[in-house]
Coordinates of C-alpha atoms in Angstrom, one line a residue:
Chain C
X16 CA -11.5 5.1 4.5
X17 CA -13.4 7.6 6.5
X18 CA -10.6 10.1 6.7
X19 CA -11.7 13.7 7.2
X20 CA -10.9 14.8 3.7
X21 CA -13.1 12.3 2.0
X22 CA -14.2 14.2 -1.1
X23 CA -16.4 11.4 -2.4
X24 CA -18.8 10.6 0.3
X25 CA -21.7 13.1 0.0
X26 CA -24.1 11.0 2.0
X27 CA -23.4 8.8 4.9
X28 CA -25.1 5.4 4.7
X29 CA -27.6 6.4 7.4
X30 CA -28.8 9.2 5.2
X31 CA -29.1 7.0 2.2
X32 CA -31.4 4.5 3.9
X33 CA -33.4 7.3 5.4
X34 CA -33.9 8.7 2.0
X35 CA -34.9 5.4 0.5
X36 CA -37.6 4.8 3.1
X37 CA -39.1 8.2 2.6
X38 CA -39.7 7.8 -1.1
X39 CA -41.2 4.4 -0.7
X40 CA -43.2 3.7 -3.9
X41 CA -40.7 3.0 -6.7
X42 CA -41.9 3.1 -10.3
X43 CA -41.7 -0.3 -12.0
X44 CA -40.2 -2.1 -9.1
X45 CA -40.9 -5.5 -10.6
X46 CA -42.3 -8.5 -8.8
X47 CA -41.9 -8.3 -5.0
X48 CA -39.8 -11.4 -4.6
X49 CA -37.3 -10.5 -7.3
X50 CA -36.8 -7.0 -6.1
X51 CA -36.2 -8.4 -2.6
X52 CA -33.6 -10.8 -3.9
X53 CA -32.0 -8.1 -6.1
X54 CA -29.5 -6.7 -3.6
X55 CA -28.4 -10.2 -2.7
X56 CA -28.0 -11.2 -6.3
X57 CA -25.9 -8.1 -6.9
X58 CA -23.7 -8.9 -3.9
X59 CA -23.4 -12.6 -4.7
X60 CA -20.2 -12.4 -6.8
X61 CA -18.5 -10.2 -4.2
X62 CA -19.5 -12.4 -1.3
X63 CA -18.5 -15.6 -3.1
X64 CA -15.2 -14.1 -4.1
X65 CA -14.5 -12.9 -0.5
X66 CA -15.4 -16.3 1.0
X67 CA -13.4 -18.3 -1.4
X68 CA -10.4 -16.1 -1.9
X69 CA -10.0 -14.5 1.5
X70 CA -11.9 -16.9 3.8
X71 CA -10.1 -19.9 2.4
X72 CA -6.5 -18.7 3.1
X73 CA -7.6 -17.5 6.5
X74 CA -9.1 -20.9 7.3
X75 CA -6.1 -22.7 5.8
X76 CA -3.8 -20.6 8.1
X77 CA -5.9 -21.6 11.1
X78 CA -5.9 -25.3 10.2
X79 CA -2.2 -25.2 9.4
X80 CA -1.4 -23.8 12.8
X81 CA -2.7 -27.0 14.4
X82 CA -0.7 -29.3 12.1
X83 CA 2.8 -30.8 12.1
X84 CA 3.6 -29.8 8.6
X85 CA 7.1 -29.9 7.4
X86 CA 8.8 -30.7 4.1
X87 CA 8.1 -34.5 4.4
X88 CA 4.4 -34.0 5.2
X89 CA 4.1 -31.5 2.4
X90 CA 5.6 -33.7 -0.3
X91 CA 3.7 -36.8 0.8
X92 CA 0.5 -34.9 1.4
X93 CA 0.2 -36.2 4.9
X94 CA -2.0 -34.3 7.4
X95 CA -0.7 -34.7 11.0
X96 CA -2.6 -32.8 13.6
X97 CA -0.6 -31.8 16.6
X98 CA -3.0 -29.7 18.6
X99 CA -1.5 -26.6 20.2
X100 CA 2.1 -27.8 19.9
X101 CA 3.0 -25.1 17.4
X102 CA 1.6 -22.4 19.6
X103 CA 3.3 -23.8 22.7
X104 CA 6.6 -23.9 20.8
X105 CA 6.3 -20.3 19.6
X106 CA 4.9 -18.9 22.9
X107 CA 7.8 -20.5 24.8
X108 CA 10.5 -19.6 22.2
X109 CA 12.7 -16.6 22.8
X110 CA 13.0 -16.1 19.1
X111 CA 9.3 -15.5 18.8
X112 CA 9.2 -13.0 21.6
X113 CA 12.3 -11.2 20.4
X114 CA 10.8 -10.9 17.0
X115 CA 7.5 -9.7 18.5
X116 CA 9.3 -7.1 20.6
X117 CA 11.3 -6.0 17.6
X118 CA 8.1 -5.7 15.5
X119 CA 6.4 -3.6 18.1
X120 CA 9.4 -1.3 18.4
X121 CA 9.6 -1.2 14.6
X122 CA 6.0 -0.2 14.3
X123 CA 6.3 2.4 17.0
X124 CA 9.4 4.1 15.5
X125 CA 8.0 4.1 12.0
X126 CA 4.5 5.3 12.9
X127 CA 5.7 8.1 15.2
X128 CA 8.1 9.3 12.5
X129 CA 5.5 9.0 9.7
X130 CA 2.8 10.8 11.7
X131 CA 5.0 13.6 12.9
X132 CA 6.7 14.0 9.5
X133 CA 3.4 13.7 7.6
X134 CA 1.7 16.3 9.8
X135 CA 4.6 18.8 9.5
X136 CA 4.7 18.4 5.7
X137 CA 1.0 18.7 5.5
X138 CA 1.1 22.0 7.5
X139 CA 3.9 23.2 5.3
X140 CA 1.9 22.4 2.1
X141 CA -0.9 24.5 3.6
X142 CA 1.5 27.4 4.3
X143 CA 3.2 27.4 0.9
X144 CA 2.3 29.5 -2.1
X145 CA 0.6 27.9 -5.1
X146 CA 3.7 27.2 -7.2
X147 CA 5.9 25.9 -4.5
X148 CA 3.1 23.7 -3.3
X149 CA 2.8 22.2 -6.7
X150 CA 6.5 21.6 -6.9
X151 CA 6.7 19.9 -3.5
X152 CA 3.6 17.9 -4.3
X153 CA 5.3 16.5 -7.4
X154 CA 8.3 15.5 -5.2
X155 CA 6.0 13.8 -2.7
X156 CA 4.1 12.0 -5.5
X157 CA 7.3 10.7 -7.0
X158 CA 8.2 9.0 -3.6
X159 CA 4.6 7.8 -3.1
X160 CA 4.1 6.3 -6.5
X161 CA 7.4 4.4 -6.6
X162 CA 6.6 0.6 -6.4
X163 CA 7.9 -0.9 -3.2
X164 CA 10.4 -3.2 -4.9
X165 CA 11.8 -0.3 -6.9
X166 CA 12.0 1.8 -3.7
X167 CA 14.0 -0.9 -2.0
X168 CA 16.3 -1.3 -5.0
X169 CA 17.0 2.4 -5.2
X170 CA 17.8 2.6 -1.4
X171 CA 20.2 -0.3 -1.7
X172 CA 22.0 1.8 -4.4
X173 CA 21.9 5.0 -2.3
X174 CA 23.4 3.1 0.6
X175 CA 25.9 1.0 -1.4
X176 CA 29.1 0.6 0.6
X177 CA 31.5 1.6 -2.2
X178 CA 29.7 3.8 -4.6
X179 CA 26.6 4.8 -2.6
X180 CA 26.0 8.6 -2.6
X181 CA 25.1 8.5 1.1
X182 CA 28.5 7.2 2.2
X183 CA 30.2 9.8 -0.1
X184 CA 28.1 12.6 1.5
X185 CA 28.9 11.5 5.1
X186 CA 32.6 11.3 4.2
X187 CA 32.4 14.8 2.7
X188 CA 30.7 16.0 5.9
X189 CA 33.9 14.9 7.7
X190 CA 32.7 11.5 9.0
X191 CA 35.5 9.7 7.2
X192 CA 34.8 6.3 8.9
X193 CA 31.6 6.1 6.8
X194 CA 33.4 6.2 3.4
X195 CA 33.0 2.5 2.8
X196 CA 30.6 1.6 5.6
X197 CA 28.5 -1.5 4.9
X198 CA 25.0 -0.6 6.1
X199 CA 23.8 -4.1 5.9
X200 CA 26.4 -5.5 8.3
X201 CA 24.7 -4.6 11.5
X202 CA 21.2 -4.8 12.8
X203 CA 20.8 -1.1 13.7
X204 CA 22.2 0.2 10.5
X205 CA 20.1 -2.1 8.4
X206 CA 17.0 -1.1 10.3
X207 CA 18.0 2.6 9.8
X208 CA 17.9 2.1 6.0
X209 CA 14.6 0.1 6.2
X210 CA 12.9 2.7 8.5
X211 CA 14.2 5.6 6.4
X212 CA 12.8 3.9 3.3
X213 CA 9.4 3.2 4.9
X214 CA 9.1 6.7 6.4
X215 CA 10.2 8.3 3.1
X216 CA 7.6 6.3 1.2
X217 CA 4.8 6.8 3.7
X218 CA 4.9 10.5 4.6
X219 CA 3.4 11.7 1.3
X220 CA 0.1 9.8 2.0
X221 CA -0.2 11.3 5.5
X222 CA 0.9 14.8 4.3
X223 CA -1.7 14.9 1.4
X224 CA -4.5 13.8 3.8
X225 CA -3.4 16.3 6.4
X226 CA -3.3 19.1 3.8
X227 CA -6.8 18.1 2.5
X228 CA -8.1 18.1 6.0
X229 CA -6.5 21.5 6.7
X230 CA -8.4 23.0 3.8
X231 CA -11.6 22.1 5.4
X232 CA -11.0 24.1 8.6
X233 CA -12.7 27.5 8.3
X234 CA -10.3 30.5 8.3
X235 CA -12.3 32.2 10.9
X236 CA -11.2 29.7 13.5
X237 CA -7.5 30.6 12.9
X238 CA -8.3 34.3 13.0
X239 CA -10.2 34.0 16.2
X240 CA -7.3 32.1 17.7
X241 CA -4.9 34.7 16.5
X242 CA -7.0 37.5 17.9
X243 CA -6.7 35.7 21.3
X244 CA -3.0 35.9 20.8
X245 CA -2.3 32.2 20.1
X246 CA 1.0 31.3 18.7
X247 CA 1.6 28.6 16.1
X248 CA 1.8 25.8 18.6
X249 CA -1.3 26.9 20.4
X250 CA -3.2 27.2 17.1
X251 CA -2.2 23.6 16.3
X252 CA -3.2 22.3 19.7
X253 CA -6.4 24.3 20.1
X254 CA -7.7 24.6 16.5
X255 CA -6.1 22.1 14.1
X256 CA -5.8 19.0 16.3
X257 CA -9.3 19.1 17.7
X258 CA -10.8 19.7 14.2
X259 CA -8.8 16.9 12.6
X260 CA -8.9 14.4 15.5
X261 CA -10.7 11.7 13.5
X262 CA -8.1 12.1 10.8
X263 CA -5.2 11.7 13.2
X264 CA -6.8 8.7 14.9
X265 CA -7.8 7.0 11.6
X266 CA -4.5 7.6 9.9
X267 CA -2.4 6.5 12.9
X268 CA -4.3 3.2 13.0
X269 CA -4.0 2.7 9.3
X270 CA -0.3 3.2 9.5
X271 CA 0.0 0.9 12.5
X272 CA -1.7 -1.8 10.5
X273 CA 0.3 -1.2 7.3
X274 CA 3.7 -1.0 9.0
X275 CA 2.9 -4.1 11.1
X276 CA 2.0 -6.1 7.9
X277 CA 4.8 -4.6 5.9
X278 CA 6.8 -7.3 4.2
X279 CA 8.3 -6.1 0.9
X280 CA 10.6 -3.4 2.1
X281 CA 11.9 -5.3 5.1
X282 CA 12.5 -8.4 3.0
X283 CA 13.9 -6.7 -0.1
X284 CA 16.5 -4.6 1.7
X285 CA 18.4 -7.5 3.3
X286 CA 16.1 -10.6 3.5
X287 CA 15.8 -10.1 7.3
X288 CA 19.6 -10.2 7.8
X289 CA 22.2 -9.9 9.1
X290 CA 21.7 -13.2 11.0
X291 CA 17.9 -12.8 11.0
X292 CA 18.2 -9.7 13.2
X293 CA 15.9 -7.5 11.1
X294 CA 13.1 -10.0 10.8
X295 CA 9.7 -8.6 11.7
X296 CA 6.8 -11.0 12.3
X297 CA 5.7 -11.3 8.6
X298 CA 9.3 -11.9 7.5
X299 CA 9.8 -14.4 10.4
X300 CA 6.7 -16.3 9.4
X301 CA 7.9 -16.3 5.8
X302 CA 11.4 -17.5 6.6
X303 CA 10.1 -20.2 8.9
X304 CA 7.5 -21.3 6.4
X305 CA 9.1 -21.0 3.0
X306 CA 12.8 -21.0 4.0
X307 CA 12.9 -23.6 6.7
X308 CA 9.8 -25.5 5.4
X309 CA 8.1 -25.5 8.8
X310 CA 4.7 -24.7 7.4
X311 CA 2.7 -25.6 10.6
X312 CA 5.0 -23.4 12.7
X313 CA 4.6 -20.6 10.2
X314 CA 0.8 -21.0 10.4
X315 CA 1.0 -20.5 14.1
X316 CA 3.2 -17.4 13.8
X317 CA 0.8 -16.1 11.2
X318 CA -2.3 -16.7 13.4
X319 CA -0.6 -15.0 16.4
X320 CA 0.3 -12.0 14.1
X321 CA -3.2 -11.9 12.8
X322 CA -4.5 -11.9 16.4
X323 CA -2.3 -8.9 17.2
X324 CA -3.5 -7.1 14.1
X325 CA -7.1 -7.9 15.0
X326 CA -6.7 -6.1 18.3
X327 CA -5.5 -3.0 16.5
X328 CA -8.3 -3.3 13.9
X329 CA -11.1 -3.7 16.5
X330 CA -9.9 -0.4 18.0
X331 CA -9.7 1.2 14.5
X332 CA -13.1 0.1 13.4
X333 CA -14.7 1.3 16.6
X334 CA -13.3 4.8 15.8
X335 CA -14.5 4.5 12.2
X336 CA -18.0 3.5 13.2
X337 CA -18.2 6.3 15.7
X338 CA -17.2 8.7 13.0
X339 CA -19.9 7.3 10.8
X340 CA -22.5 7.9 13.5
X341 CA -21.3 11.5 14.0
X342 CA -21.6 12.4 10.4
Chain M
X64 CA -4.6 34.7 6.8
X65 CA -1.8 37.2 6.2
X66 CA 1.6 35.8 6.3
X67 CA 4.8 37.8 6.6
X68 CA 7.2 37.7 3.7
X69 CA 9.9 36.3 6.0
X70 CA 7.5 33.5 7.1
X71 CA 6.9 32.6 3.5
X72 CA 10.5 32.5 2.4
X73 CA 11.4 30.4 5.4
X74 CA 8.6 27.9 4.4
X75 CA 10.0 27.9 0.9
X76 CA 13.5 27.1 2.1
X77 CA 12.1 24.1 4.1
X78 CA 10.1 23.1 1.0
X79 CA 13.2 22.9 -1.1
X80 CA 15.0 20.7 1.4
X81 CA 12.0 18.4 1.6
X82 CA 11.7 18.4 -2.2
X83 CA 15.3 17.2 -2.4
X84 CA 14.6 14.6 0.3
X85 CA 11.6 13.1 -1.5
X86 CA 12.6 13.5 -5.1
X87 CA 16.3 12.7 -4.8
X88 CA 16.1 8.9 -4.7
X89 CA 13.9 8.9 -7.7
X90 CA 16.2 11.3 -9.5
X91 CA 19.2 9.2 -8.5
X92 CA 17.7 6.1 -9.9
X93 CA 16.8 7.7 -13.3
X94 CA 20.1 9.6 -13.6
X95 CA 22.2 6.5 -12.7
X96 CA 20.4 4.6 -15.4
X97 CA 21.7 7.1 -18.0
X98 CA 25.3 7.4 -16.7
X99 CA 28.4 5.9 -18.2
X100 CA 29.9 3.2 -16.1
X101 CA 33.0 5.2 -15.1
X102 CA 30.7 7.9 -13.9
X103 CA 28.7 5.5 -11.8
X104 CA 31.8 4.1 -10.0
X105 CA 33.7 7.4 -9.8
X106 CA 35.1 8.5 -6.4
X107 CA 33.1 11.7 -6.6
X108 CA 29.4 11.1 -7.6
X109 CA 28.4 12.6 -10.9
X110 CA 25.2 14.6 -10.3
X111 CA 24.4 15.4 -13.9
X112 CA 24.7 12.6 -16.5
X113 CA 26.1 14.9 -19.2
X114 CA 27.4 12.2 -21.5
X115 CA 24.2 10.1 -21.3
X116 CA 24.0 6.5 -22.6
X117 CA 21.2 4.1 -23.3
X118 CA 23.5 1.2 -22.8
X119 CA 22.0 0.2 -19.4
X120 CA 18.4 0.3 -20.7
X121 CA 19.5 -2.0 -23.5
X122 CA 21.1 -4.4 -21.0
X123 CA 17.9 -4.4 -19.0
X124 CA 15.5 -4.9 -22.0
X125 CA 17.8 -7.6 -23.5
X126 CA 18.0 -9.5 -20.2
X127 CA 16.4 -12.9 -20.5
X128 CA 12.6 -12.9 -20.2
X129 CA 12.3 -9.2 -19.7
X130 CA 9.5 -8.9 -22.3
X131 CA 7.8 -12.0 -20.9
X132 CA 7.7 -10.3 -17.5
X133 CA 6.3 -7.1 -19.0
X134 CA 3.6 -9.0 -20.7
X135 CA 2.8 -11.1 -17.6
X136 CA 2.6 -8.0 -15.5
X137 CA 0.2 -6.3 -17.9
X138 CA -1.9 -9.4 -18.3
X139 CA -2.2 -9.9 -14.6
X140 CA -2.8 -6.3 -13.7
X141 CA -5.4 -5.5 -16.4
X142 CA -7.4 -8.8 -16.0
X143 CA -7.5 -8.6 -12.2
X144 CA -8.6 -4.9 -12.2
X145 CA -11.3 -5.4 -14.9
X146 CA -12.7 -8.4 -13.0
X147 CA -12.8 -6.5 -9.7
X148 CA -14.5 -3.5 -11.4
X149 CA -17.3 -5.7 -12.7
X150 CA -17.9 -7.5 -9.4
X151 CA -17.6 -4.2 -7.5
X152 CA -19.9 -2.2 -9.6
X153 CA -22.7 -4.7 -9.0
X154 CA -22.0 -4.8 -5.2
X155 CA -21.5 -1.1 -4.7
X156 CA -24.8 -0.4 -6.5
X157 CA -26.6 -2.6 -4.1
X158 CA -24.9 -1.1 -1.1
X159 CA -25.3 2.5 -2.1
X160 CA -28.9 2.3 -3.4
X161 CA -30.8 -0.5 -1.8
X162 CA -32.1 -1.3 1.6
X163 CA -31.7 -4.8 2.7
X164 CA -30.9 -6.9 5.7
X165 CA -27.3 -7.5 6.3
X166 CA -26.2 -4.3 4.6
X167 CA -24.2 -3.1 7.6
X168 CA -22.6 -6.5 8.0
X169 CA -21.5 -6.5 4.4
X170 CA -20.0 -3.1 4.8
X171 CA -18.1 -4.2 7.8
X172 CA -16.8 -7.3 6.1
X173 CA -15.6 -5.1 3.2
X174 CA -13.8 -2.9 5.5
X175 CA -12.2 -5.8 7.2
X176 CA -11.3 -7.4 3.9
X177 CA -9.6 -4.1 2.9
X178 CA -7.2 -4.7 5.8
X179 CA -6.6 -8.4 5.1
X180 CA -3.2 -9.5 6.1
X181 CA -2.0 -11.0 2.7
X182 CA 1.6 -10.5 3.7
X183 CA 1.1 -12.9 6.6
X184 CA -1.1 -15.4 4.7
X185 CA 1.4 -16.1 1.9
X186 CA 2.2 -19.5 3.2
X187 CA -1.4 -20.8 3.2
X188 CA -2.0 -19.2 -0.2
X189 CA 1.1 -21.1 -1.4
X190 CA -0.3 -24.4 0.0
X191 CA -3.7 -23.8 -1.5
X192 CA -2.3 -23.0 -4.9
X193 CA 0.2 -25.9 -4.8
X194 CA -2.6 -28.4 -3.8
X195 CA -4.5 -27.3 -6.9
X196 CA -1.4 -27.7 -9.1
X197 CA -1.4 -24.0 -10.1
X198 CA 2.1 -23.0 -9.1
X199 CA 4.0 -21.0 -11.7
X200 CA 0.9 -19.9 -13.4
X201 CA -0.6 -16.5 -13.9
X202 CA -4.2 -17.6 -13.0
X203 CA -3.8 -17.6 -9.2
X204 CA -2.1 -14.2 -9.4
X205 CA -5.1 -12.8 -11.3
X206 CA -7.5 -14.3 -8.9
X207 CA -5.8 -13.2 -5.7
X208 CA -5.0 -9.7 -7.0
X209 CA -8.6 -9.3 -8.0
X210 CA -9.5 -10.1 -4.4
X211 CA -6.9 -7.7 -3.0
X212 CA -8.4 -4.9 -5.1
X213 CA -12.0 -5.7 -4.7
X214 CA -12.8 -4.3 -1.2
X215 CA -11.3 -0.9 -2.0
X216 CA -13.1 -0.8 -5.4
X217 CA -16.5 -1.6 -3.8
X218 CA -15.9 0.9 -1.0
X219 CA -14.9 3.8 -3.3
X220 CA -17.5 3.1 -6.0
X221 CA -20.1 3.0 -3.2
X222 CA -19.2 6.6 -2.5
X223 CA -19.4 7.7 -6.1
X224 CA -22.7 6.0 -6.7
X225 CA -24.2 7.5 -3.5
X226 CA -23.1 10.9 -4.8
X227 CA -25.2 10.6 -8.0
X228 CA -28.6 12.1 -7.2
X229 CA -31.3 9.4 -6.9
X230 CA -33.7 11.7 -8.8
X231 CA -31.8 11.2 -12.0
X232 CA -32.4 7.5 -11.9
X233 CA -36.0 7.9 -10.8
X234 CA -36.9 10.3 -13.7
X235 CA -35.3 7.8 -16.1
X236 CA -37.6 5.1 -14.7
X237 CA -40.6 7.4 -15.0
X238 CA -39.7 7.8 -18.6
X239 CA -40.0 4.0 -19.0
X240 CA -36.6 2.6 -18.2
X241 CA -36.2 -0.4 -16.0
X242 CA -34.0 -0.1 -13.0
X243 CA -31.0 -1.8 -14.7
X244 CA -31.5 0.4 -17.8
X245 CA -31.6 3.5 -15.7
X246 CA -28.4 2.5 -14.0
X247 CA -26.6 1.8 -17.2
X248 CA -27.8 4.9 -19.0
X249 CA -27.8 7.4 -16.2
X250 CA -25.5 6.4 -13.3
X251 CA -22.8 4.5 -15.1
X252 CA -21.6 7.4 -17.3
X253 CA -21.4 9.6 -14.2
X254 CA -19.1 7.0 -12.6
X255 CA -16.3 7.5 -15.0
X256 CA -14.1 9.4 -12.5
X257 CA -14.8 6.8 -9.8
X258 CA -14.0 4.0 -12.1
X259 CA -10.8 5.7 -13.1
X260 CA -9.4 6.3 -9.7
X261 CA -10.4 2.8 -8.5
X262 CA -8.7 1.2 -11.5
X263 CA -5.6 3.4 -10.9
X264 CA -5.4 2.1 -7.4
X265 CA -6.0 -1.5 -8.6
X266 CA -3.3 -1.1 -11.2
X267 CA -0.8 0.1 -8.6
X268 CA -1.6 -2.8 -6.2
X269 CA -1.4 -5.5 -8.8
X270 CA 1.6 -4.0 -10.6
X271 CA 3.6 -3.8 -7.3
X272 CA 2.5 -7.0 -5.6
X273 CA 5.6 -8.9 -4.4
X274 CA 5.1 -11.4 -1.5
X275 CA 2.6 -13.6 -3.3
X276 CA 4.4 -13.8 -6.6
X277 CA 7.5 -14.5 -4.6
X278 CA 6.2 -17.7 -3.2
X279 CA 3.9 -18.8 -6.1
X280 CA 6.0 -18.3 -9.1
X281 CA 9.6 -19.3 -8.3
X282 CA 10.3 -21.2 -11.4
X283 CA 12.6 -19.4 -13.8
X284 CA 13.4 -20.1 -17.5
X285 CA 11.4 -19.8 -20.7
X286 CA 7.7 -19.4 -20.4
X287 CA 7.7 -18.5 -16.7
X288 CA 4.9 -16.8 -15.0
X289 CA 6.9 -14.3 -13.0
X290 CA 6.0 -10.6 -12.9
X291 CA 8.2 -7.5 -13.0
X292 CA 8.7 -7.0 -9.2
X293 CA 10.1 -10.5 -8.9
X294 CA 12.1 -10.1 -12.1
X295 CA 13.6 -6.9 -10.7
X296 CA 14.8 -8.5 -7.5
X297 CA 16.3 -11.4 -9.4
X298 CA 17.8 -9.0 -11.8
X299 CA 19.5 -7.2 -8.9
X300 CA 21.0 -10.5 -7.7
X301 CA 22.1 -11.6 -11.2
X302 CA 23.6 -8.3 -12.2
X303 CA 25.1 -7.7 -8.8
X304 CA 27.3 -4.6 -9.1
X305 CA 26.0 -3.4 -12.4
X306 CA 24.2 -0.5 -10.9
X307 CA 23.6 1.2 -14.2
X308 CA 21.6 -1.8 -15.5
X309 CA 19.8 -2.3 -12.1
X310 CA 18.7 1.3 -12.0
X311 CA 17.6 1.2 -15.7
X312 CA 15.6 -1.9 -14.8
X313 CA 14.0 -0.1 -11.8
X314 CA 13.2 2.9 -13.9
X315 CA 11.5 0.8 -16.5
X316 CA 9.5 -1.0 -13.8
X317 CA 8.5 2.2 -12.0
X318 CA 7.8 4.3 -15.1
X319 CA 4.2 3.3 -15.9
X320 CA 3.1 4.0 -12.3
X321 CA 5.0 7.3 -12.1
X322 CA 3.5 8.5 -15.4
X323 CA 0.0 7.4 -14.4
X324 CA 0.3 9.2 -11.1
X325 CA 1.7 12.4 -12.4
X326 CA -0.8 12.4 -15.2
X327 CA -3.8 11.8 -13.0
X328 CA -2.4 13.7 -10.0
X329 CA -5.5 15.4 -8.8
X330 CA -7.8 12.4 -9.3
X331 CA -5.2 10.0 -8.0
X332 CA -4.8 11.9 -4.8
X333 CA -8.5 12.5 -4.3
X334 CA -9.4 8.9 -5.0
X335 CA -6.6 7.4 -3.0
X336 CA -7.3 9.5 0.1
X337 CA -11.0 8.7 -0.3
X338 CA -10.3 5.0 0.0
X339 CA -7.3 5.6 2.3
X340 CA -5.5 2.6 1.1
X341 CA -2.1 2.2 -0.4
X342 CA -1.5 -1.4 -0.4

C-alpha cells in the first residue's frame, strides 16, 4: 500500500481534491443531479460486491459463532442459538490458548526473520553491481513467484526423510544422525520446515521494497555521514532507518497480518500435525470446523482470530493514514 | 559512493550464496522432474539431470482430470480477473477524479477489504455456498476470487488514474467529448501498464488460491470443479513416493506464473510493491 517506494502514486488524495476544487467549472458537466450521482453510480458495483461477498461471510461468521452448529444441525438445517457458549468454551480451553500462544510465537519468529533477512538482502541488492543484482533478482523472483502449494510440495521433497537433499547434505556435513531423519515427526522440526518455507518465500518481497526505498535516499546523505566518520552500522541507524521508517513500519505490519492469516503453507506441509502440534489459529479453526464438523465453535475461533487481526490492523492503518497526511 | 574492490567481491560472494538459497528449491523441483527414477532415489543426489526424461511430465499430464483442472484454473482465473478489472476501473475513476461525500470512507473500506481474512472465513464461505447449492461448482470460485482481487485492483488503478494529468481529459472535453468519452479515449489507453500489473496480480491470486477451493470443491471424479492447487495436493497423496511425477506436476502448475513474472519482471515488481499485496 503506502510503502515508501510507491512508484505509482504521483498525487496524494489530498492534492487531487484540492486540485479539483480549484478548477471548479467543468465543461459539459451535464445536469447537476446526475453529475452528483455519478461517483456513486460508478462505485455501486464495487460497493455491492464488497457488501455481498465480503460482508456476508463476515456476518455469517459472527452469527455462526453464537450457534450450536454441528454435523446434525448442518444436515437438518437447524439453527440453534447458544449465546456465548462457544466463546466460553474456547476462552476456557487450554487448546485454544496453546494454539494462540503458538500462533503468536510463530508470527514473531517469522516476521523477525523476514524483516531482518529482507532488509539485509535489500541492502545487498543496493551494494551489488548491475549484473550481479540482476542475477540475484531473478533468484528472488523465482522464490517469490512460486505458488504456495508448489512451494510446500517442493519443500516436502527437499526434506524427504529418505531421498531428501537436505538430509543427504547434513549427513555429508558429518551429522550422520540426520541421514534418514523424518522432519514431520516432531513439532519443532515440522515448524522448522514451515518457517524456513515462509521466510524463504517472503524475503524477496521485503528485499525488493527495501531496495526500491534505498534508491530514493539521496547519496549526499551517505556522503555526509561518511565524512563524519560513520561506519556501516551507524549509517544504517542514522541515515537509512530514519529515512525508511514508514517502510519498516508498514512492511512489518503487513507481514504480521499475512503470517498470522497464513494457512496454505502450514496446512500443506503436514496438515497441522504431528498430533495437531503445528496448528496455528487459521488451521485450528479449519480443523475444528471442516474436520470435526464443529462449525459454531470454528465460527467463534474465527471471530476471536479476526479480533486479534483487527487490533493489528487498527495500528497499521493509523500508521498508513499518518503517512498519507505527511505526504 | 566509492566502494573498495574487496567490499564488492565480498558482496558478490554473499550474493552467490543467497542466489543458491533462493533459486535452489526451484531448480531442484525442475531438475527432479527431468530425472530418471534411479537418479531420483540414488544414495548420492544427482545434481545435473544428464540423461533427462519426459516420462514424469507424461505421468502428470496423463493423470486423471489433469486437463480438466488446467481448464478450470484458466476459466476461474481469467473470468474473475476480468470481472474485477471492469468493476475496479469504474470505482477507481470515481475515487481518483471525483469529489464526493464518503470518498475517504470508501478508501478506508477498500484498504480493510484488502486485508480481509479469507483464510479464517473459509467455514462461513463454505456454509453460504452449501446453502445455495453451489458446492463443487466453478461459479462461487469466480465470484469470491473476483472479490479477493477487487480491492487491490481498485487501489492500484486509482494510483495510475491519478497519475494521468487532468488537463488531457479537460482538453478532450473542450474539443467536444463528453466525460465518459474523454475517459475512454484519453485515460484508458494510458492505463495499459496499470491494467497489466493489476491483472498479473489478480492472475497470481486466483491461480494460487487454495483454502477456499479446498473446502468448496471436494468432490472428485469426472466433470469436477477443482483447480490446479487442489489437484496438486491430491496428486501428491495419490502418487506418494513418485517424486519425479510430483515435481513434474509442481513444475507444470508453477510454470505460467514463473514465466509471467520473469517476463514482466520490472512491471511486476513495480506494480506489486505499489499495491504491497501478495495474497
